[in-house]
Coordinates of C-alpha atoms in Angstrom, one line a residue:
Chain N
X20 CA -19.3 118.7 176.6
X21 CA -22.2 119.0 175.1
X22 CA -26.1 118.3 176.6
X23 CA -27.7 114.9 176.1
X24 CA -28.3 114.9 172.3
X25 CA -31.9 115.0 172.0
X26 CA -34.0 114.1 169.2
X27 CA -35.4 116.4 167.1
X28 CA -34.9 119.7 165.4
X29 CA -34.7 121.3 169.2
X30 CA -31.9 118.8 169.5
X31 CA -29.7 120.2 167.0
X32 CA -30.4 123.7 167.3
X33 CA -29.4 123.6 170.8
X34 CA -26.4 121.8 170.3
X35 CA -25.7 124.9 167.8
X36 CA -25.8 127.0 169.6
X37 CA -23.5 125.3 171.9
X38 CA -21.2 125.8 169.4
X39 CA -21.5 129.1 168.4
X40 CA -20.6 130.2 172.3
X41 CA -17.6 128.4 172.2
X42 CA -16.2 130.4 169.1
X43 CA -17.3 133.3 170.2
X44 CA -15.6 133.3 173.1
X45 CA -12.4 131.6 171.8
X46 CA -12.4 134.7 168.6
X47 CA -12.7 137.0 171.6
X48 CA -9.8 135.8 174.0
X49 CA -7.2 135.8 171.0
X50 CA -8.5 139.7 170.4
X51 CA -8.1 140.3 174.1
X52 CA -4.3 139.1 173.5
X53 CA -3.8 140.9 170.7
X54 CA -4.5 144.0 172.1
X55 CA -2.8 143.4 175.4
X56 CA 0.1 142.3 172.8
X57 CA -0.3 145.3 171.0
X58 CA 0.0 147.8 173.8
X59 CA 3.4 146.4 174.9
X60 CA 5.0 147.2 171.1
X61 CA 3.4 150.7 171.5
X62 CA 5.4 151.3 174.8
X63 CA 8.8 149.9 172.8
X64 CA 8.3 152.3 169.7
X65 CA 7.4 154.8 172.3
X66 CA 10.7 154.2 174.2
X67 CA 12.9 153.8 170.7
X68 CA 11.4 157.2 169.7
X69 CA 13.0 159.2 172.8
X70 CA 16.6 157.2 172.2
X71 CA 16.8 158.2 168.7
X72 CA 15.8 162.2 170.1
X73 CA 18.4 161.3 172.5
X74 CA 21.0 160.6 169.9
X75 CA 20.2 163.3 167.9
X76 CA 21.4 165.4 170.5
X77 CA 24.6 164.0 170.4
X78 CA 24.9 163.9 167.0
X79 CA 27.9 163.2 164.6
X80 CA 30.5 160.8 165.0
X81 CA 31.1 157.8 163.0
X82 CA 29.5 154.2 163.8
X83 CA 29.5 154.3 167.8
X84 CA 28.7 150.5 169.0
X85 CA 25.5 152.5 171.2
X86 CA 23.5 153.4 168.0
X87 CA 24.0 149.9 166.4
X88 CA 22.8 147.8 169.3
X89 CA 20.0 150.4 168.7
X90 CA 19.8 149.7 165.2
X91 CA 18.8 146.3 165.7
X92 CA 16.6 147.0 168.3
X93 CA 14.2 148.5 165.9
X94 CA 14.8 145.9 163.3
X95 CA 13.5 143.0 165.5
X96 CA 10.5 145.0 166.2
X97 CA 10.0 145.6 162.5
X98 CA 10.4 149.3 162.5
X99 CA 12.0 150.5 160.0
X100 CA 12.9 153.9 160.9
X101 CA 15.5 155.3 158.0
X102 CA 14.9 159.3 158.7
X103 CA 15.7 159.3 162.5
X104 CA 18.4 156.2 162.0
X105 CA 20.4 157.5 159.0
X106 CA 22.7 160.3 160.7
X107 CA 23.4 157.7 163.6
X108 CA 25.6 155.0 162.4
X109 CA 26.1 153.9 158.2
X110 CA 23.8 150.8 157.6
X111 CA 23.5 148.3 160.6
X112 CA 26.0 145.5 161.8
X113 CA 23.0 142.7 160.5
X114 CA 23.0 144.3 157.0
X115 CA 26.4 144.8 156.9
X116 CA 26.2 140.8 158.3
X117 CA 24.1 140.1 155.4
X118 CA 25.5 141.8 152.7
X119 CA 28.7 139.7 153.1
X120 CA 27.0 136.7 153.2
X121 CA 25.1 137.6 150.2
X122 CA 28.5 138.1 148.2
X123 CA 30.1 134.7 149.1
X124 CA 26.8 133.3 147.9
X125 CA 26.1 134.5 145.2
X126 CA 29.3 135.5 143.7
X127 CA 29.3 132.1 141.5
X128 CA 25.3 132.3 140.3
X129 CA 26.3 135.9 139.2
X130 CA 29.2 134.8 137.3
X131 CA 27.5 131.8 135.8
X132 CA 24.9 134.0 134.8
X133 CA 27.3 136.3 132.7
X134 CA 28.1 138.8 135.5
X135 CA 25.0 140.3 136.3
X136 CA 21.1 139.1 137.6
X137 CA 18.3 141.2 138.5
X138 CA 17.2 141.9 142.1
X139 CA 14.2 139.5 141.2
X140 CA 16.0 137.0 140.6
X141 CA 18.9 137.3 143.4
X142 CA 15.6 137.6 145.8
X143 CA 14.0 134.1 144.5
X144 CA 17.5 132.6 144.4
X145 CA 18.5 133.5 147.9
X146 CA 15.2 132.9 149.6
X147 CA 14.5 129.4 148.2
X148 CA 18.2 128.5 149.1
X149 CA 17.2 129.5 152.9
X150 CA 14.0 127.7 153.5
X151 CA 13.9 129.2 156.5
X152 CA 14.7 132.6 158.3
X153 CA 13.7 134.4 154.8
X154 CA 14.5 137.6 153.7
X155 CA 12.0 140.7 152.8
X156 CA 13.1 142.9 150.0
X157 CA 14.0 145.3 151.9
X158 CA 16.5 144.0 154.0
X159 CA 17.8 142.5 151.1
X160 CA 18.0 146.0 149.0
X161 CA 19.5 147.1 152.6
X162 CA 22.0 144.9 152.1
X163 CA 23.0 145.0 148.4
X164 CA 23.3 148.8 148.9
X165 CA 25.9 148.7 151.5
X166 CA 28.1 145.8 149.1
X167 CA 29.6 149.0 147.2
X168 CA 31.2 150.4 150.7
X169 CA 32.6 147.0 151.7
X170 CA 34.6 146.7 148.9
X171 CA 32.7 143.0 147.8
X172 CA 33.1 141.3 144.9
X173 CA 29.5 142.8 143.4
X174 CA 27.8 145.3 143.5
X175 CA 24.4 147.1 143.3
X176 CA 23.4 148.6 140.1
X177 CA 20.4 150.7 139.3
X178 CA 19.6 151.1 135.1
X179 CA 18.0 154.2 134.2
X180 CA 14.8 152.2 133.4
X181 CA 14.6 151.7 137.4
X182 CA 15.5 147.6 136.6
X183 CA 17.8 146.8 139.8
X184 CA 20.9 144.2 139.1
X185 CA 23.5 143.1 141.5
X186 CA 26.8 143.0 138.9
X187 CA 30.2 141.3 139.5
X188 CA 32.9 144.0 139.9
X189 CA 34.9 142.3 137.5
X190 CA 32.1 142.8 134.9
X191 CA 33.8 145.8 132.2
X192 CA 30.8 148.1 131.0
X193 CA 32.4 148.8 128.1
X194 CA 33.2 145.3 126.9
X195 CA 29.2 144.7 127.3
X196 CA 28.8 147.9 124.8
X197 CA 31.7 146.7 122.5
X198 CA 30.3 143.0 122.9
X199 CA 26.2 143.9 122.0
X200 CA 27.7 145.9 119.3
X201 CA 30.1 143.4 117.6
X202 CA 27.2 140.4 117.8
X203 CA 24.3 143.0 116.2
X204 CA 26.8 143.5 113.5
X205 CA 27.0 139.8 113.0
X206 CA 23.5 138.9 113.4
X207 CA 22.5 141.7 111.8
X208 CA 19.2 143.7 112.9
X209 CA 17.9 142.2 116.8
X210 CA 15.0 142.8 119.5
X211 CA 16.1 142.3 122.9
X212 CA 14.0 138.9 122.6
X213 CA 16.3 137.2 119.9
X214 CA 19.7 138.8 121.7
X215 CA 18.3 137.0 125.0
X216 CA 18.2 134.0 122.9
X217 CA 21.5 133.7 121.9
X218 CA 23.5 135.3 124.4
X219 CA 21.7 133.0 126.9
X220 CA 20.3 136.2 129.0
X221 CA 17.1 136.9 130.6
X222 CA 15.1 139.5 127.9
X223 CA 15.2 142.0 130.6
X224 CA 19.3 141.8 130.7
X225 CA 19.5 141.6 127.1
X226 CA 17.3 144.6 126.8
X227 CA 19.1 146.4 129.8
X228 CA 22.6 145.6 127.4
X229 CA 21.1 147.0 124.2
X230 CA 19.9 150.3 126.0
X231 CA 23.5 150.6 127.7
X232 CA 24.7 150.1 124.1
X233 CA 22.5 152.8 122.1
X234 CA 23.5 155.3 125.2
X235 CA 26.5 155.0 123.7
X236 CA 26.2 155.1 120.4
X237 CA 26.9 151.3 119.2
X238 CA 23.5 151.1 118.0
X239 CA 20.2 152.7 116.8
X240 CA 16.4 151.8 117.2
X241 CA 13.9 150.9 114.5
X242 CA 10.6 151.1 116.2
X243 CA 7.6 149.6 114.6
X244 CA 4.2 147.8 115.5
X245 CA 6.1 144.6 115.5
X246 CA 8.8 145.9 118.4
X247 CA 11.4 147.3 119.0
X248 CA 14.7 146.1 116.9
X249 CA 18.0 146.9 117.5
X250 CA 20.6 148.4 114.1
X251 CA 24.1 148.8 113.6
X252 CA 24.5 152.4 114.3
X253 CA 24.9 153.3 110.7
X254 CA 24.5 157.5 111.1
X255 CA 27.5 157.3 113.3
X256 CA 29.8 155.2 111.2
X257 CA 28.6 155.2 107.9
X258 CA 30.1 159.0 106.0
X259 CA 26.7 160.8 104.7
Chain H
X27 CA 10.8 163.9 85.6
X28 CA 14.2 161.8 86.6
X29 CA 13.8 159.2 89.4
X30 CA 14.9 161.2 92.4
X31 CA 18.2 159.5 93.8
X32 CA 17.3 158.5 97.3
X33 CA 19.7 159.1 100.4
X34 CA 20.8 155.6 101.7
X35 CA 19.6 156.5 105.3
X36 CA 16.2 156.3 103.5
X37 CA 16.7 152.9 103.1
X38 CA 17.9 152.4 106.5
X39 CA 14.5 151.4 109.2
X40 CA 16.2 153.6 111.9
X41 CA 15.7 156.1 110.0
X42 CA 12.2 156.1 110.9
X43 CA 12.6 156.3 114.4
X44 CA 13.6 159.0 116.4
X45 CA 17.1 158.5 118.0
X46 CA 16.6 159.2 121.7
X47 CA 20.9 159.3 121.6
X48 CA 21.3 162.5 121.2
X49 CA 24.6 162.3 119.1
X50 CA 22.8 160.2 116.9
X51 CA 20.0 162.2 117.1
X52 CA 22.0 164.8 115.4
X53 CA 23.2 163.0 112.5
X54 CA 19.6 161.7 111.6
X55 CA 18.0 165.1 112.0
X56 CA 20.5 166.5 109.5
X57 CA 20.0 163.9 107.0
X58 CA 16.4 164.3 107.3
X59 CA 16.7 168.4 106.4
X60 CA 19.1 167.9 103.7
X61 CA 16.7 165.3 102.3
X62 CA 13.7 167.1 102.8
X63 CA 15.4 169.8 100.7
X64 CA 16.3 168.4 98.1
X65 CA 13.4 166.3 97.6
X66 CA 11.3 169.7 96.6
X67 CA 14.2 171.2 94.8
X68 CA 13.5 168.0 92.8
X69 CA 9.8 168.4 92.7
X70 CA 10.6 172.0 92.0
X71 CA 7.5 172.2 95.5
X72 CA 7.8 175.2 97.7
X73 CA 4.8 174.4 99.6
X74 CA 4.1 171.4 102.5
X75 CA 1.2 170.4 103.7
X76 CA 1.6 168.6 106.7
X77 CA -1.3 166.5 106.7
X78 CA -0.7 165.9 102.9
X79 CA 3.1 164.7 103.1
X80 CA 2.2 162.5 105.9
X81 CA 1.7 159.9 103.3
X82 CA 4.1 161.3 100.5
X83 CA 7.0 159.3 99.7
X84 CA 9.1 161.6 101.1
X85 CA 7.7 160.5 104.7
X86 CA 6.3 157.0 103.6
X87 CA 8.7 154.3 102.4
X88 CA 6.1 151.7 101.2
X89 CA 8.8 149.8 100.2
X90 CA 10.1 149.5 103.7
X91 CA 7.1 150.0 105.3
X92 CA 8.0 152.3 107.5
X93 CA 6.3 156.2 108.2
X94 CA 8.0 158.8 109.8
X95 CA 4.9 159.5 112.5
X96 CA 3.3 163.2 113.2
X97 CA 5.4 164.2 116.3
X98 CA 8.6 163.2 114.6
X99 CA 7.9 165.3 111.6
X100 CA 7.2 167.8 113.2
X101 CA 10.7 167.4 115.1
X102 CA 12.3 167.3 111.7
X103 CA 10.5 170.3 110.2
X104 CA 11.2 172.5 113.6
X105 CA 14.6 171.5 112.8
X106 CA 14.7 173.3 109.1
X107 CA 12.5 176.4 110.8
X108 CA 15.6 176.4 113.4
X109 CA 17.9 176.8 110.5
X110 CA 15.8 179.4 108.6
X111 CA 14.5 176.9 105.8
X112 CA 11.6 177.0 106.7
X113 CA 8.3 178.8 107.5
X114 CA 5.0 178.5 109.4
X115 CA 2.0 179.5 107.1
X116 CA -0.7 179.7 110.1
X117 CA -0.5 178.7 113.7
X118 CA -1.9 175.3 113.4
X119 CA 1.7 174.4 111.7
X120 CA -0.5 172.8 109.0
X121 CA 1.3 174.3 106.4
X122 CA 4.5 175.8 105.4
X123 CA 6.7 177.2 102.8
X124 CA 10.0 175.4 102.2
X125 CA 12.8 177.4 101.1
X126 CA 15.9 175.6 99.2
X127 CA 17.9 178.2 100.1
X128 CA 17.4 180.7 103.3
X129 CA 16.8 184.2 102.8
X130 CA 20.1 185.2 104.2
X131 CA 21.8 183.2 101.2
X132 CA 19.2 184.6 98.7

């Protein structure tokens, strides 16, 4: 492709040069595409704007088969479009899909784990088990949310802290509460770091189950420069 | 003077913490009034200084090593102007008068 190699500095310059042109236009073609690429999405979110005007004019009735081939229009061009989509159809037949895979799943990981595992964690688990054909968060926070309505064995679960965990619906709340309670008595005085350890929990479950236990009175904080520890709740039972 | 018989919360590190449960809450603040009260009916004190008692015993178990901190003092010492045992001397709340009994029961 290139000239006779000629000795010297011109030599190599020119053969540079050569070079150079070849990238150039290469780096310009694939822009070229792009655009061209580009242009043709615009025209589909153009199109998938006026269907979901049209729908709003009819709007109302529950889960017609139109708006969910509609739905998933828009998800395979990436658009999520939750204002305009909402009225016109609960969820979407993939999530819906999805969230009923996700039970049968992860309905033994959950339980191994003592009933309950952060979104985190159900994210990592899922998508290393795939390999392939990954999930982004949100489809799988689509997903989880929509568990509740289809009466699966877990459920989504937002703490007040904002920490996300997908809980087995046989898990008892208060039993947790009674539970924490019962093992501070025992082990006397405990940061969420030492009830992680022996419970066998992540710190940010353990921490989750001593919150959920001091909202309800089973124990009381002690909160110091070395952390925050976790007391029998001694104003509550103890007589003054 | 006679060793002043401390309240077992006093001896309790929650204590020292605000409760954020609000039932709890409730039982600490009134065992923090009563024994703000009778700590100067002990000392036979009518006056506080806020900045002073910050590191009185009354706040400061050394023992324990734990302080009661400004904001939650102030918390507790609202708490007794609430229930008329207490009042403001300026505006700063630097300092106040602390009354054993409230002037309705006087």
């Amino acid at each position: 492709l290139l000239p006779r190699q000629r000795p010297g500095i011109v030599g190599i310059e020119r053969s540079i040069q050569q070079k150079n042109k070849e990238t150039n236009k290469n780096i310009s073609q694939a822009f070229q595409d792009l655009r061209n690429l580009m242009e043709k999405a615009k025209d589909m979110v153009g199109l998938s704007k006026t269907i979901a005007t049209k729908i709003k004019d009819k709007q109302g009735e529950i889960t017609e088969d139109e708006t969910v081939k509609f739905k998933s229009y828009l998800l395979s061009m990436g658009i999520p479009n939750p204002v305009t989509r909402e009225t016109h159809g609960t969820g979407d037949k993939y999530y819906t899909e999805l969230a009923r895979q996700l039970a049968s799943v992860l309905a033994k990981p959950v339980e191994d784990c003592g009933g309950m595992m952060t979104m985190t964690d159900v994210y990592c688990r899922v998508n290393r088990a795939r390999g392939m054909e990954l999930l982004s968060p949100e489809d799988l926070l689509h997903a989880c949310e929509l568990m509740e309505m289809l009466a699966l064995p877990l459920r989504l679960r937002t703490f007040d802290s904002g920490v996300s965990v997908l809980q087995a619906r046989s898990q008892d709340e208060e039993e947790i509460v009674s539970k924490t309670s019962s093992t501070i008595q025992d082990k006397g005085p405990l940061t969420a770091e030492q009830l992680a350890q022996i419970l066998g929990l992540s710190v940010i479950l353990a921490r989750e189950r001593l919150l959920l236990t001091e909202k309800m009175g089973g124990v009381c904080r002690d909160e110091t420069v070395e952390g925050l520890k976790f007391y029998p709740n001694l104003f509550l039972t103890a007589g003054s | 003077m006679a060793d002043f018989d401390w309240p077992w919360q006093y001896k309790f590190p929650p204590f020292f913490s605000i409760q954020p449960n609000i039932e709890t809450r409730k039982k600490q603040l009134e065992a923090w009034c009563t024994l703000v009260l009778t700590y100067q009916k002990h000392m036979k004190q009518y006056n506080l200084d806020v900045n002073e008692a910050q590191n009185s015993e009354l706040f400061y178990n050394k023992q324990l090593n734990r302080r009661l901190n400004l904001d939650a003092m102030y918390t507790v010492l609202e708490e007794l102007r609430k229930r008329g045992n207490l009042e403001w001397k300026d505006k700063n709340r630097s300092a106040c008068t602390l009354m054993w009994r409230s002037p309705a029961e006087w």
